[in-house]
Amino acid sequence: MAILIVDDSPDQHQLLRSMLTKAGHTDIVAADSAQAAFAILQPDDTRVPINIDLILMDVLMPDIDGIAACRQIKQSDQLRDIPVIMVTAKNDIENLKEAFSAGAMDYIAKPVNRIELLARVASALTLKREMDCRKEREADLRRSNEDLQQALKEVKALRGLIPICASCKKVRNDGGLWQQLEEYLGEHSDAQFSHGICQVCVKKLYPGVYPD
């Protein structure tokens, strides 16, 4: 799973990357500012697939600070489910409250402790994985509902006016062609047919079978 590190300090970048890589996290992307992160995430372009599963965001950055960047990310429909962990040297209550209010799920205090970092990253990635599975299940359910609605529409079409030949009992389909009744019904429903001969037709076709 891909991790985006947003920090204007090259040393901090290197430290976090080293800790994560040694723990087996090899898909790591770096940005040195909020604007550089937005260029990667493309929050305003719904056509761009998002391949980031976790963001480690420094709080103190020039131009746009980490809390403002987090708030903007959480306002994007396609980015709001990405967990954001704030990396901060300002761990006073008001600062943390502001970060959580912006949508951050957790924070890591500087100087970064390796065990704490890996534990919080593992927790965040587990949450993201579960959210992705839930969204996939919801998408499957929507597709199933759409298929069901389409099937119901096709079945309802049989309730309309169906031209049928008064002589041979063939049905005229939407393309103007005449089909056997059982063939037409088979294409427009899940019905299956077996063939037999009713008593009236038996008497007509085989008069010797039934006495008058």
mmCIF file of C-alpha atoms in Angstrom:
data_model
loop_
_atom_site.group_PDB
_atom_site.id
_atom_site.type_symbol
_atom_site.label_atom_id
_atom_site.label_comp_id
_atom_site.label_asym_id
_atom_site.label_seq_id
_atom_site.Cartn_x
_atom_site.Cartn_y
_atom_site.Cartn_z
ATOM 1 C CA MET A 1 0.000 0.000 0.000
ATOM 2 C CA ALA A 2 1.335 3.440 -0.991
ATOM 3 C CA ILE A 3 2.308 6.078 1.563
ATOM 4 C CA LEU A 4 2.676 9.792 0.757
ATOM 5 C CA ILE A 5 5.116 11.745 2.963
ATOM 6 C CA VAL A 6 4.490 15.509 2.900
ATOM 7 C CA ASP A 7 7.286 17.459 4.615
ATOM 8 C CA ASP A 8 9.481 20.400 3.623
ATOM 9 C CA SER A 9 12.510 18.922 5.427
ATOM 10 C CA PRO A 10 14.715 16.579 3.332
ATOM 11 C CA ASP A 11 16.162 15.114 6.540
ATOM 12 C CA GLN A 12 12.684 14.285 7.845
ATOM 13 C CA HIS A 13 11.815 12.734 4.502
ATOM 14 C CA GLN A 14 14.859 10.513 4.644
ATOM 15 C CA LEU A 15 14.237 9.526 8.262
ATOM 16 C CA LEU A 16 10.623 8.512 7.687
ATOM 17 C CA ARG A 17 11.429 6.724 4.427
ATOM 18 C CA SER A 18 14.236 4.761 6.096
ATOM 19 C CA MET A 19 12.031 3.653 9.001
ATOM 20 C CA LEU A 20 9.165 2.650 6.718
ATOM 21 C CA THR A 21 11.337 0.881 4.154
ATOM 22 C CA LYS A 22 13.055 -1.246 6.797
ATOM 23 C CA ALA A 23 9.600 -2.309 7.997
ATOM 24 C CA GLY A 24 8.648 -3.487 4.508
ATOM 25 C CA HIS A 25 6.794 -0.409 3.194
ATOM 26 C CA THR A 26 8.437 0.046 -0.192
ATOM 27 C CA ASP A 27 5.799 2.058 -2.079
ATOM 28 C CA ILE A 28 6.587 5.529 -0.754
ATOM 29 C CA VAL A 29 5.953 8.877 -2.476
ATOM 30 C CA ALA A 30 7.424 12.190 -1.275
ATOM 31 C CA ALA A 31 6.256 15.811 -1.556
ATOM 32 C CA ASP A 32 8.037 18.835 -0.081
ATOM 33 C CA SER A 33 4.937 21.042 0.219
ATOM 34 C CA ALA A 34 1.151 20.923 0.292
ATOM 35 C CA GLN A 35 1.039 22.174 -3.299
ATOM 36 C CA ALA A 36 3.356 19.367 -4.408
ATOM 37 C CA ALA A 37 1.083 16.901 -2.581
ATOM 38 C CA PHE A 38 -1.989 18.312 -4.358
ATOM 39 C CA ALA A 39 -0.205 17.860 -7.699
ATOM 40 C CA ILE A 40 0.160 14.151 -6.849
ATOM 41 C CA LEU A 41 -3.321 13.675 -5.428
ATOM 42 C CA GLN A 42 -5.214 15.795 -7.999
ATOM 43 C CA PRO A 43 -8.121 16.563 -5.622
ATOM 44 C CA ASP A 44 -10.190 18.380 -8.254
ATOM 45 C CA ASP A 45 -9.877 15.797 -11.041
ATOM 46 C CA THR A 46 -12.199 12.815 -10.567
ATOM 47 C CA ARG A 47 -10.770 11.134 -13.685
ATOM 48 C CA VAL A 48 -7.372 10.536 -12.056
ATOM 49 C CA PRO A 49 -7.139 7.245 -10.098
ATOM 50 C CA ILE A 50 -5.808 7.711 -6.571
ATOM 51 C CA ASN A 51 -3.075 5.238 -5.612
ATOM 52 C CA ILE A 52 -2.247 6.662 -2.185
ATOM 53 C CA ASP A 53 -3.405 4.733 0.907
ATOM 54 C CA LEU A 54 -1.937 6.871 3.703
ATOM 55 C CA ILE A 55 -0.620 10.424 4.093
ATOM 56 C CA LEU A 56 1.995 11.438 6.664
ATOM 57 C CA MET A 57 1.584 15.213 6.829
ATOM 58 C CA ASP A 58 3.966 17.658 8.512
ATOM 59 C CA VAL A 59 2.112 20.418 10.351
ATOM 60 C CA LEU A 60 4.582 23.291 9.938
ATOM 61 C CA MET A 61 5.140 23.989 6.226
ATOM 62 C CA PRO A 62 5.446 27.217 4.211
ATOM 63 C CA ASP A 63 2.506 28.650 2.238
ATOM 64 C CA ILE A 64 -0.111 26.028 3.196
ATOM 65 C CA ASP A 65 0.395 24.341 6.554
ATOM 66 C CA GLY A 66 -0.413 20.697 7.180
ATOM 67 C CA ILE A 67 -3.713 21.325 8.948
ATOM 68 C CA ALA A 68 -5.050 23.473 6.095
ATOM 69 C CA ALA A 69 -3.815 20.880 3.578
ATOM 70 C CA CYS A 70 -5.527 18.091 5.527
ATOM 71 C CA ARG A 71 -8.782 20.058 5.581
ATOM 72 C CA GLN A 72 -8.645 20.554 1.804
ATOM 73 C CA ILE A 73 -7.949 16.839 1.235
ATOM 74 C CA LYS A 74 -10.930 15.858 3.375
ATOM 75 C CA GLN A 75 -13.189 18.160 1.351
ATOM 76 C CA SER A 76 -12.484 16.136 -1.799
ATOM 77 C CA ASP A 77 -14.942 13.297 -2.420
ATOM 78 C CA GLN A 78 -12.280 11.045 -3.914
ATOM 79 C CA LEU A 79 -9.628 11.760 -1.245
ATOM 80 C CA ARG A 80 -11.620 11.958 1.998
ATOM 81 C CA ASP A 81 -11.209 8.250 2.785
ATOM 82 C CA ILE A 82 -7.384 8.422 2.754
ATOM 83 C CA PRO A 83 -6.153 8.404 6.392
ATOM 84 C CA VAL A 84 -4.001 11.398 7.324
ATOM 85 C CA ILE A 85 -1.504 11.199 10.189
ATOM 86 C CA MET A 86 -0.076 14.536 11.286
ATOM 87 C CA VAL A 87 3.648 14.648 12.084
ATOM 88 C CA THR A 88 4.189 17.523 14.480
ATOM 89 C CA ALA A 89 6.539 19.087 16.998
ATOM 90 C CA LYS A 90 3.552 21.064 18.334
ATOM 91 C CA ASN A 91 1.726 18.533 20.463
ATOM 92 C CA ASP A 92 -0.231 20.952 22.647
ATOM 93 C CA ILE A 93 -3.943 20.241 23.107
ATOM 94 C CA GLU A 94 -5.249 23.120 20.978
ATOM 95 C CA ASN A 95 -2.994 22.226 18.063
ATOM 96 C CA LEU A 96 -4.045 18.575 18.168
ATOM 97 C CA LYS A 97 -7.705 19.527 18.476
ATOM 98 C CA GLU A 98 -7.380 21.656 15.341
ATOM 99 C CA ALA A 99 -5.709 18.783 13.479
ATOM 100 C CA PHE A 100 -8.436 16.305 14.392
ATOM 101 C CA SER A 101 -11.090 18.868 13.500
ATOM 102 C CA ALA A 102 -9.505 19.151 10.037
ATOM 103 C CA GLY A 103 -9.948 15.397 9.540
ATOM 104 C CA ALA A 104 -6.667 13.876 10.703
ATOM 105 C CA MET A 105 -7.073 10.398 12.175
ATOM 106 C CA ASP A 106 -3.917 10.391 14.302
ATOM 107 C CA TYR A 107 -0.658 12.196 15.027
ATOM 108 C CA ILE A 108 3.016 11.401 15.610
ATOM 109 C CA ALA A 109 5.172 13.685 17.725
ATOM 110 C CA LYS A 110 8.645 14.797 16.668
ATOM 111 C CA PRO A 111 11.294 13.527 17.158
ATOM 112 C CA VAL A 112 9.674 10.479 15.577
ATOM 113 C CA ASN A 113 9.861 7.234 17.516
ATOM 114 C CA ARG A 114 10.229 4.248 15.161
ATOM 115 C CA ILE A 115 7.976 1.878 17.121
ATOM 116 C CA GLU A 116 5.261 4.503 17.470
ATOM 117 C CA LEU A 117 5.483 5.383 13.776
ATOM 118 C CA LEU A 118 5.144 1.781 12.596
ATOM 119 C CA ALA A 119 2.289 1.032 14.996
ATOM 120 C CA ARG A 120 0.268 4.052 13.893
ATOM 121 C CA VAL A 121 1.012 3.428 10.214
ATOM 122 C CA ALA A 122 -0.071 -0.224 10.526
ATOM 123 C CA SER A 123 -3.309 0.827 12.221
ATOM 124 C CA ALA A 124 -4.061 3.424 9.536
ATOM 125 C CA LEU A 125 -3.348 1.040 6.653
ATOM 126 C CA THR A 126 -5.567 -1.618 8.225
ATOM 127 C CA LEU A 127 -8.375 0.933 8.402
ATOM 128 C CA LYS A 128 -7.821 1.946 4.774
ATOM 129 C CA ARG A 129 -7.858 -1.688 3.648
ATOM 130 C CA GLU A 130 -11.152 -2.286 5.446
ATOM 131 C CA MET A 131 -12.659 0.858 3.933
ATOM 132 C CA ASP A 132 -11.579 -0.224 0.447
ATOM 133 C CA CYS A 133 -13.188 -3.642 0.981
ATOM 134 C CA ARG A 134 -16.380 -2.012 2.198
ATOM 135 C CA LYS A 135 -16.522 0.304 -0.833
ATOM 136 C CA GLU A 136 -15.934 -2.655 -3.158
ATOM 137 C CA ARG A 137 -18.792 -4.566 -1.518
ATOM 138 C CA GLU A 138 -21.042 -1.526 -1.867
ATOM 139 C CA ALA A 139 -20.064 -1.202 -5.539
ATOM 140 C CA ASP A 140 -20.861 -4.893 -6.107
ATOM 141 C CA LEU A 141 -24.235 -4.388 -4.435
ATOM 142 C CA ARG A 142 -24.994 -1.375 -6.615
ATOM 143 C CA ARG A 143 -24.101 -3.359 -9.729
ATOM 144 C CA SER A 144 -26.314 -6.244 -8.606
ATOM 145 C CA ASN A 145 -29.190 -3.840 -7.969
ATOM 146 C CA GLU A 146 -28.715 -2.279 -11.403
ATOM 147 C CA ASP A 147 -28.764 -5.732 -13.024
ATOM 148 C CA LEU A 148 -31.903 -6.600 -11.083
ATOM 149 C CA GLN A 149 -33.623 -3.375 -12.096
ATOM 150 C CA GLN A 150 -32.729 -4.027 -15.727
ATOM 151 C CA ALA A 151 -34.107 -7.558 -15.483
ATOM 152 C CA LEU A 152 -37.317 -6.241 -13.935
ATOM 153 C CA LYS A 153 -37.679 -3.738 -16.768
ATOM 154 C CA GLU A 154 -37.393 -6.547 -19.299
ATOM 155 C CA VAL A 155 -39.977 -8.624 -17.458
ATOM 156 C CA LYS A 156 -42.335 -5.639 -17.214
ATOM 157 C CA ALA A 157 -42.084 -5.211 -20.981
ATOM 158 C CA LEU A 158 -44.105 -8.431 -21.313
ATOM 159 C CA ARG A 159 -47.049 -6.658 -19.712
ATOM 160 C CA GLY A 160 -47.359 -4.258 -22.618
ATOM 161 C CA LEU A 161 -49.045 -4.795 -25.979
ATOM 162 C CA ILE A 162 -47.530 -7.859 -27.701
ATOM 163 C CA PRO A 163 -48.567 -8.447 -31.345
ATOM 164 C CA ILE A 164 -49.427 -12.127 -31.846
ATOM 165 C CA CYS A 165 -50.554 -13.865 -35.007
ATOM 166 C CA ALA A 166 -54.167 -15.044 -34.713
ATOM 167 C CA SER A 167 -53.384 -18.067 -36.865
ATOM 168 C CA CYS A 168 -49.924 -19.474 -36.064
ATOM 169 C CA LYS A 169 -49.587 -17.716 -32.678
ATOM 170 C CA LYS A 170 -46.139 -16.306 -33.467
ATOM 171 C CA VAL A 171 -45.124 -13.069 -31.718
ATOM 172 C CA ARG A 172 -43.718 -10.010 -33.459
ATOM 173 C CA ASN A 173 -40.601 -8.813 -31.642
ATOM 174 C CA ASP A 174 -39.173 -5.281 -31.371
ATOM 175 C CA GLY A 175 -37.240 -5.817 -34.595
ATOM 176 C CA GLY A 176 -40.409 -6.558 -36.547
ATOM 177 C CA LEU A 177 -39.614 -10.254 -36.941
ATOM 178 C CA TRP A 178 -42.049 -13.030 -36.053
ATOM 179 C CA GLN A 179 -40.891 -15.525 -33.426
ATOM 180 C CA GLN A 180 -42.329 -18.638 -31.871
ATOM 181 C CA LEU A 181 -44.121 -17.698 -28.673
ATOM 182 C CA GLU A 182 -41.892 -19.851 -26.457
ATOM 183 C CA GLU A 183 -38.756 -18.385 -28.076
ATOM 184 C CA TYR A 184 -39.958 -14.837 -27.439
ATOM 185 C CA LEU A 185 -40.854 -15.552 -23.816
ATOM 186 C CA GLY A 186 -37.527 -17.327 -23.283
ATOM 187 C CA GLU A 187 -35.631 -14.210 -24.399
ATOM 188 C CA HIS A 188 -37.673 -11.857 -22.218
ATOM 189 C CA SER A 189 -37.936 -13.887 -19.027
ATOM 190 C CA ASP A 190 -36.312 -16.747 -17.132
ATOM 191 C CA ALA A 191 -39.127 -19.134 -18.048
ATOM 192 C CA GLN A 192 -38.243 -22.557 -19.453
ATOM 193 C CA PHE A 193 -40.584 -24.656 -21.585
ATOM 194 C CA SER A 194 -41.378 -28.301 -22.084
ATOM 195 C CA HIS A 195 -43.734 -29.468 -24.819
ATOM 196 C CA GLY A 196 -46.802 -31.625 -24.742
ATOM 197 C CA ILE A 197 -50.228 -31.848 -26.380
ATOM 198 C CA CYS A 198 -53.429 -30.888 -24.642
ATOM 199 C CA GLN A 199 -56.504 -33.161 -24.779
ATOM 200 C CA VAL A 200 -58.338 -30.898 -27.228
ATOM 201 C CA CYS A 201 -55.467 -31.086 -29.705
ATOM 202 C CA VAL A 202 -55.026 -34.836 -29.145
ATOM 203 C CA LYS A 203 -58.679 -35.400 -30.103
ATOM 204 C CA LYS A 204 -58.225 -33.159 -33.140
ATOM 205 C CA LEU A 205 -54.936 -34.663 -34.325
ATOM 206 C CA TYR A 206 -55.488 -38.251 -33.225
ATOM 207 C CA PRO A 207 -59.218 -38.846 -33.280
ATOM 208 C CA GLY A 208 -58.804 -42.546 -32.591
ATOM 209 C CA VAL A 209 -57.134 -42.086 -29.215
ATOM 210 C CA TYR A 210 -60.131 -40.626 -27.348
ATOM 211 C CA PRO A 211 -63.686 -41.734 -28.075
ATOM 212 C CA ASP A 212 -66.227 -38.979 -28.652
#
